[in-house]
Amino acid sequence: MSVQDYLDKHLLSRKIEDAVNAAVRAKTIDPVLFISNHMRKAVPSAIAKVRARQILDSRGIPTVEVDLYTNKGMFRASAPSGAPSGMYGAIELRDGDKATYLGNGVSKAVRNINEKIAEAIVGMDPILQNQIDQAMIDLDKTEKKGELGANAILAVSIAACRAGAAEKEVPLYKHIADLSGGGNHVLPVPAFTLISGGKHAGNNLAIREIMVLPVGAQRFEEAMQMGLETYHHLKAVITEKYGAHGCNAGEDGGLAPDITSFREGLDLVMEAIGRTGYINKLKIAIDVAATDFCIGSKYDLDFKSPKKSGQNFKSGEEMIEIYKVLCKDYPIVSIEDPFDKEDWEQVKNFSGLGICQVVGDDLLMSNPKRIERAIQEHACNALLLKVNQLRTVTEAIEVVKMAKDAKWGVVMSQRSGETNDSFLADLSVGLATGQIKAGVPCRGERLAKYNQLIRIEEEIGDQASYVGEDWRHA
């Protein structure tokens, strides 16, 4: 298209004249700036350029970052990453060259953005999120997006979402709410990781995480205070019992004292809660990640111990009894992945007891087909949403709607490999998930999400609603 054709198509001569007349009427002291701002609003925005690069996540492993340009400016996003998601999640495209980043480079994904995705979406209206996402999905014909890479597609999708919000001149969370058809901007209850175990830490604790939920707070900022104070008290408790080395951190920042049993970790957290004075305002959630230690139909609670006795294998039925007792003895309100990802029978049996929220992570992989099956079979009652297991913002909106229609809880979740991108915070508020699992309250890539939620609460002002005790039914 020639310059003259573009001018004619968008009636720019008329719009420039209107901008000049408006500047005269306004008697502005800076007519050039006035006319420039007037034209930005008058001319419809379009994606002008997309540029990607390889950056590093919080584990020192490469991931994808994207800069997307419109006439409103540049919009940046990066894709989080985690451990391989298995056969049900979308595929992060890695280079596989062991001589470079141990095979974890993402130069192929970057090249796909710069050479293929950019060509497909340049010229599109950033407000039309669904059309942008669909264009990328159509470009990659594979079911799990292994050709372009889910990491490539997701980073572009998030950047486009930011551009769409800017085009509408609304906050990102508001744009996301509009895309989903929702209207409630509730601040979620944060699940603060306090103790790490499982494959995320070097101790002998089988389960992956012990978290606290400040359900008794009145505002999100107060919830942050409760979580931080508990975290610092826990450091003191662990130091007193195990020495300073007990405060070594796991892969995603949780404290990792050398403990072996569920109760040992829970007792430490309870002592820390006791020191805060928030006894009735803090609840506990645990991420068992049972797939990591399931062998056949048994669960090896000593799978990390170098001196296995063979005495600590538990059946599914025995694991249910363990959970029942723990929920009775401690204020546990949520258990994530209590069984192996294919142990549908036991997770159904446990969910049917109605003891606590049962969250599907490895069980579901954020996969719509797995979610639909779990809904039909009553296999769990909450979705752990990891956006990089999907591919696009549009698909994230769709699976959250599925979960909410089934009266499930929704937990917006970080990954072990995070960046300083705060998108999850806006996504959680925009979709009113009610829960966000963003990790420890002490590392930059985790605090990026929490601090953004503080800003959102301030921006909403008196209309801000912290979900609190209604955390499962936002």
XYZ file of C-alpha atoms in Angstrom:
474
model
C 0.000 0.000 0.000
C 1.427 3.411 -0.960
C 1.555 6.333 1.456
C -1.224 8.079 -0.475
C -3.375 4.947 -0.390
C -2.880 4.700 3.394
C -3.771 8.389 3.847
C -6.909 7.963 1.761
C -7.967 4.729 3.464
C -7.806 6.218 6.966
C -9.033 9.709 5.968
C -5.917 11.151 7.566
C -6.118 14.522 5.809
C -9.516 15.149 7.405
C -8.306 13.884 10.797
C -5.220 16.111 10.708
C -7.424 19.105 9.941
C -9.724 18.164 12.833
C -6.723 17.882 15.169
C -5.445 21.331 14.175
C -8.876 22.882 14.710
C -9.154 21.190 18.101
C -5.754 22.601 19.116
C -6.900 26.100 18.130
C -10.116 25.776 20.111
C -8.229 24.485 23.144
C -5.761 27.401 22.981
C -3.060 24.916 23.932
C 0.421 26.192 24.762
C 1.953 23.165 22.993
C -0.007 22.611 19.760
C 2.425 19.983 18.408
C 1.974 17.770 21.487
C -1.784 18.375 21.465
C -2.111 17.445 17.795
C 0.077 14.372 18.302
C -2.074 13.115 21.186
C -5.256 13.909 19.284
C -4.051 11.902 16.289
C -3.113 8.923 18.457
C -6.735 8.695 19.527
C -8.137 9.357 16.067
C -6.116 6.792 14.120
C -6.985 3.131 14.763
C -4.060 1.167 16.099
C -2.539 -1.870 14.437
C 0.334 -4.172 15.220
C 3.277 -2.615 13.403
C 6.206 -4.807 14.440
C 6.981 -7.843 16.573
C 10.469 -8.581 17.805
C 11.566 -11.455 20.055
C 14.728 -12.324 21.958
C 16.064 -14.958 24.322
C 16.264 -13.975 28.007
C 16.780 -16.002 31.204
C 14.179 -17.106 33.714
C 14.572 -17.279 37.493
C 16.394 -20.630 37.248
C 18.961 -19.310 34.774
C 17.278 -21.184 31.921
C 16.427 -19.450 28.618
C 12.916 -18.313 27.824
C 11.256 -16.030 25.268
C 10.642 -12.293 25.504
C 8.650 -10.310 22.953
C 8.350 -6.610 22.100
C 5.176 -5.822 20.184
C 4.737 -2.353 18.644
C 1.644 -0.333 17.753
C 1.210 3.400 17.313
C 0.496 3.503 21.046
C 3.990 2.306 21.897
C 5.931 -0.867 22.663
C 4.454 -3.703 24.763
C 6.682 -6.359 26.285
C 5.930 -9.837 27.585
C 7.833 -12.975 28.490
C 6.831 -16.616 28.791
C 7.256 -18.415 32.119
C 8.567 -21.958 32.022
C 8.577 -25.021 34.204
C 9.478 -28.653 34.292
C 8.350 -30.587 31.188
C 4.580 -30.818 31.393
C 4.262 -34.317 30.012
C 1.985 -35.657 27.326
C -1.009 -33.408 28.046
C 0.438 -29.894 28.088
C 1.528 -27.625 25.258
C 5.177 -27.937 24.227
C 7.872 -25.379 24.995
C 10.122 -25.340 21.939
C 13.769 -25.859 22.919
C 16.810 -25.981 20.637
C 18.138 -29.306 21.923
C 21.787 -28.349 21.304
C 23.543 -29.741 24.387
C 26.573 -27.523 23.708
C 24.470 -24.382 24.308
C 22.521 -23.874 27.534
C 22.524 -27.678 27.954
C 19.997 -27.930 25.146
C 17.572 -25.429 26.698
C 18.102 -22.542 24.290
C 15.029 -21.016 22.651
C 16.546 -19.523 19.492
C 14.169 -21.610 17.348
C 11.164 -20.191 19.162
C 12.586 -16.667 18.820
C 13.143 -17.192 15.100
C 9.587 -18.465 14.698
C 8.265 -15.236 16.200
C 10.484 -12.955 14.159
C 9.988 -14.745 10.861
C 6.582 -16.459 10.981
C 4.316 -15.119 13.701
C 5.212 -11.505 13.003
C 4.263 -11.879 9.366
C 0.913 -13.405 10.332
C -0.202 -10.746 12.828
C 1.357 -7.464 11.697
C -1.490 -5.165 10.665
C -4.022 -6.770 13.033
C -6.023 -4.751 15.548
C -4.604 -5.459 19.045
C -8.056 -5.204 20.579
C -9.106 -8.360 18.733
C -7.330 -10.806 21.060
C -9.275 -13.816 19.874
C -8.392 -13.211 16.231
C -4.701 -12.696 17.001
C -4.560 -15.871 19.071
C -6.440 -17.843 16.443
C -4.067 -16.642 13.726
C -1.138 -18.082 15.694
C -2.942 -21.336 16.424
C -3.790 -21.723 12.731
C -0.166 -21.090 11.851
C 0.911 -24.052 13.989
C -1.183 -27.043 12.944
C 0.074 -29.372 15.701
C -2.196 -30.117 18.658
C 0.390 -29.194 21.304
C 1.986 -26.369 19.307
C 5.362 -28.030 19.009
C 6.115 -26.467 15.628
C 6.131 -22.799 16.638
C 6.411 -23.488 20.361
C 3.848 -22.705 23.035
C 6.444 -20.421 24.626
C 6.620 -18.366 21.422
C 2.852 -18.162 20.989
C 2.148 -17.303 24.632
C 4.667 -14.462 24.835
C 3.145 -12.843 21.736
C -0.377 -13.375 23.043
C 0.421 -11.623 26.328
C 2.156 -8.733 24.569
C -0.865 -8.326 22.262
C -3.159 -8.293 25.292
C -1.174 -5.416 26.763
C -1.379 -3.574 23.444
C -5.145 -4.102 23.347
C -5.546 -2.569 26.795
C -3.466 0.442 25.733
C -5.553 0.887 22.601
C -8.722 0.982 24.708
C -6.974 3.182 27.289
C -8.020 0.921 30.146
C -5.996 -1.031 32.743
C -4.857 -4.477 31.656
C -7.066 -6.288 34.173
C -10.095 -4.349 32.903
C -9.318 -5.315 29.291
C -9.011 -8.970 30.331
C -12.339 -8.779 32.161
C -13.931 -7.321 29.015
C -12.483 -10.144 26.911
C -13.936 -12.725 29.296
C -17.320 -11.069 29.604
C -16.821 -10.557 33.321
C -17.141 -7.482 35.467
C -16.017 -8.243 39.006
C -12.499 -7.029 39.783
C -11.719 -8.985 42.938
C -8.289 -9.227 44.497
C -7.312 -12.882 44.994
C -6.157 -14.603 48.152
C -2.403 -15.200 47.750
C -0.998 -18.664 48.498
C 2.440 -17.871 49.915
C 4.966 -20.677 49.594
C 6.773 -21.024 52.934
C 8.398 -24.454 52.814
C 9.652 -26.204 49.683
C 10.248 -29.920 49.241
C 9.760 -32.562 46.594
C 11.733 -32.054 43.403
C 11.999 -28.315 44.098
C 14.329 -28.633 47.107
C 17.327 -30.592 48.348
C 15.789 -31.751 51.624
C 14.060 -35.093 52.212
C 10.493 -33.773 52.341
C 8.348 -35.661 49.828
C 5.655 -33.042 49.272
C 6.487 -30.028 47.128
C 5.086 -27.039 49.030
C 3.490 -25.881 52.254
C 1.684 -22.565 51.835
C -0.363 -20.125 53.909
C -3.538 -18.354 52.740
C -4.456 -15.083 54.519
C -8.207 -15.583 54.153
C -8.923 -13.412 57.183
C -7.412 -10.236 55.748
C -9.661 -7.338 54.786
C -7.522 -6.076 51.918
C -4.864 -7.557 49.655
C -2.218 -5.284 51.144
C -3.066 -6.639 54.600
C -2.824 -10.176 53.203
C 0.701 -9.360 52.003
C 1.619 -8.144 55.472
C 0.332 -11.345 57.052
C 2.235 -13.519 54.600
C 5.490 -11.622 54.969
C 5.360 -11.590 58.764
C 4.695 -15.328 58.810
C 7.594 -15.933 56.416
C 10.027 -13.978 58.595
C 8.807 -15.662 61.777
C 9.260 -19.022 60.059
C 12.873 -18.150 59.252
C 13.418 -17.458 62.949
C 11.734 -20.718 63.976
C 13.809 -22.758 61.533
C 17.040 -21.020 62.558
C 16.357 -21.812 66.212
C 15.688 -25.479 65.501
C 18.105 -26.281 62.679
C 20.578 -23.417 62.505
C 20.932 -20.821 59.768
C 21.606 -23.479 57.116
C 18.006 -24.651 57.610
C 16.886 -21.487 55.821
C 18.426 -22.554 52.522
C 15.956 -22.004 49.699
C 14.359 -24.360 47.195
C 14.235 -23.810 43.443
C 11.399 -21.320 43.646
C 12.489 -19.665 46.884
C 10.652 -21.572 49.622
C 12.599 -22.380 52.780
C 13.995 -25.913 52.698
C 15.018 -27.167 56.152
C 16.203 -30.769 56.343
C 12.892 -32.311 57.309
C 11.320 -35.569 56.213
C 7.690 -35.695 57.351
C 4.531 -33.791 56.534
C 3.964 -33.079 60.215
C 7.441 -31.741 60.800
C 6.904 -29.096 58.141
C 3.361 -28.290 59.229
C 4.432 -27.910 62.862
C 7.083 -25.379 61.833
C 4.503 -23.356 59.929
C 2.020 -23.524 62.804
C 4.633 -22.234 65.229
C 5.372 -19.327 62.897
C 1.658 -18.565 62.579
C 1.385 -18.626 66.359
C 4.075 -15.984 66.650
C 2.264 -13.674 64.221
C -0.963 -13.584 66.208
C -2.982 -14.372 63.071
C -4.116 -17.789 64.306
C -7.665 -17.591 62.965
C -6.841 -15.563 59.867
C -4.350 -17.864 58.152
C -5.155 -21.220 56.581
C -2.770 -23.784 55.116
C -2.533 -25.285 51.636
C -0.200 -28.069 50.549
C 1.025 -29.110 47.122
C 1.728 -32.819 47.368
C 2.797 -33.301 43.723
C 2.228 -37.015 44.276
C 3.098 -37.933 40.691
C 6.745 -37.322 41.621
C 6.783 -40.224 44.078
C 4.183 -42.626 42.709
C 5.591 -46.034 41.812
C 2.972 -48.250 40.227
C -0.011 -47.963 42.540
C 2.025 -47.051 45.637
C 3.368 -43.780 46.982
C 6.966 -43.693 48.249
C 7.149 -41.055 50.984
C 10.885 -41.735 51.292
C 11.624 -41.282 47.596
C 14.267 -38.637 48.369
C 15.920 -40.410 51.258
C 19.339 -41.977 50.542
C 18.612 -44.631 53.194
C 15.312 -46.081 52.081
C 13.994 -48.774 54.361
C 11.184 -49.888 52.091
C 8.795 -49.301 54.976
C 7.222 -46.062 53.824
C 5.249 -47.104 50.737
C 1.599 -46.125 51.012
C -1.422 -47.266 49.053
C -3.948 -44.778 47.714
C -6.314 -45.702 50.531
C -3.588 -45.085 53.107
C -2.810 -41.695 51.559
C -6.461 -40.734 51.951
C -6.284 -41.614 55.643
C -3.141 -39.498 56.005
C -4.862 -36.516 54.419
C -7.963 -36.945 56.558
C -5.927 -36.863 59.765
C -3.806 -33.915 58.619
C -6.894 -31.891 57.725
C -8.288 -32.642 61.169
C -5.118 -31.707 63.029
C -4.136 -28.629 61.006
C -6.116 -25.798 59.338
C -5.562 -27.269 55.864
C -8.147 -26.018 53.393
C -6.559 -26.977 50.056
C -4.532 -29.950 48.793
C -3.013 -29.921 45.324
C -2.333 -33.149 43.409
C -2.871 -35.552 46.318
C -2.457 -38.506 43.910
C -0.695 -39.457 40.702
C -1.861 -37.763 37.500
C -3.459 -41.021 36.315
C -4.891 -42.110 39.672
C -8.410 -40.932 38.856
C -10.073 -43.397 41.212
C -8.345 -42.209 44.370
C -8.643 -38.507 43.604
C -12.389 -39.035 43.037
C -12.658 -40.919 46.320
C -10.850 -38.170 48.206
C -12.721 -35.291 46.532
C -15.999 -36.994 47.359
C -15.262 -36.658 51.082
C -15.638 -32.877 50.850
C -12.868 -32.302 53.374
C -11.050 -29.533 51.516
C -10.420 -28.004 48.119
C -8.773 -30.595 45.858
C -6.697 -28.880 43.176
C -5.784 -30.529 39.887
C -2.349 -29.670 38.505
C -0.570 -32.687 36.987
C -3.998 -34.329 36.858
C -5.300 -31.623 34.507
C -2.275 -29.893 32.918
C -4.692 -27.005 32.167
C -5.840 -29.243 29.296
C -9.513 -28.641 28.333
C -10.119 -32.349 27.642
C -8.705 -33.366 31.028
C -10.678 -30.601 32.738
C -13.895 -31.752 31.062
C -13.289 -35.332 32.186
C -12.563 -34.231 35.751
C -15.759 -32.182 35.831
C -17.843 -35.095 34.566
C -16.269 -37.573 36.991
C -16.116 -35.181 39.970
C -12.404 -35.922 40.182
C -11.396 -32.632 41.817
C -12.970 -29.278 42.536
C -10.360 -26.694 41.579
C -8.180 -25.880 38.590
C -4.532 -24.882 38.876
C -4.101 -22.648 35.838
C -0.620 -22.477 34.330
C -0.941 -20.322 31.236
C 2.153 -21.769 29.568
C 0.509 -25.195 29.550
C -1.973 -23.623 27.174
C -0.797 -21.247 24.458
C -2.842 -18.082 24.483
C -4.754 -15.636 26.646
C -7.950 -16.657 24.849
C -7.517 -20.306 25.855
C -6.824 -19.296 29.457
C -10.110 -17.398 29.503
C -11.926 -20.423 28.092
C -10.652 -22.943 30.663
C -11.384 -20.577 33.547
C -14.949 -20.299 32.275
C -15.172 -24.111 32.171
C -14.003 -24.341 35.776
C -16.292 -21.608 37.046
C -19.313 -23.053 35.264
C -18.623 -26.266 37.195
C -18.510 -24.275 40.482
C -14.815 -25.047 40.862
C -12.190 -22.912 42.506
C -9.493 -21.459 40.236
C -5.872 -20.970 41.303
C -3.754 -18.758 39.045
C -0.278 -20.250 39.234
C 3.328 -19.265 38.749
C 5.936 -21.614 37.300
C 9.276 -22.648 38.760
C 10.931 -20.691 35.950
C 9.497 -17.185 36.270
C 10.410 -13.739 34.947
C 9.675 -10.237 36.207
C 6.570 -10.102 34.003
C 3.585 -9.314 36.249
C 0.885 -10.446 33.792
C -0.459 -13.154 36.130
C -1.590 -10.484 38.588
C -3.759 -8.691 36.029
C -4.999 -12.006 34.645
C -6.079 -13.142 38.100
C -7.997 -9.927 38.796
C -9.441 -9.754 35.287
C -10.735 -13.327 35.460
C -11.687 -13.037 39.161
C -9.968 -16.327 39.963
C -10.064 -15.714 43.717
C -6.719 -17.439 44.303
C -3.177 -16.819 43.105
C -0.151 -18.977 43.773
C 2.783 -16.699 43.027
C 5.371 -18.233 45.353
C 7.453 -16.880 48.190
C 7.058 -13.244 49.248
C 10.776 -12.535 48.953
C 12.119 -12.933 45.397
C 11.885 -10.389 42.609
C 10.161 -12.534 40.002
C 7.525 -13.549 42.576
C 7.148 -10.090 44.119
C 6.526 -8.651 40.644
C 3.100 -10.324 40.752
C 2.335 -9.436 44.378
C 3.429 -5.813 43.992
C 1.276 -5.441 40.879
C -1.724 -6.664 42.863
C -1.007 -3.987 45.480
C -0.993 -1.375 42.700
C -4.231 -2.709 41.229
C -5.947 -2.569 44.612
C -4.839 1.043 45.024
C -5.982 1.926 41.506
C -9.445 0.443 41.994
C -9.697 2.348 45.265
C -12.822 2.136 47.394
C -14.396 -0.259 44.902
C -11.592 -2.796 45.410
C -12.818 -6.088 46.852
C -10.468 -8.593 48.475
C -12.064 -12.014 48.166
C -11.029 -13.152 51.657
C -13.249 -15.854 53.138
C -14.972 -16.360 49.772
C -11.701 -17.355 48.106
C -13.230 -20.407 46.414
C -16.246 -18.587 45.014
C -14.935 -15.280 43.664
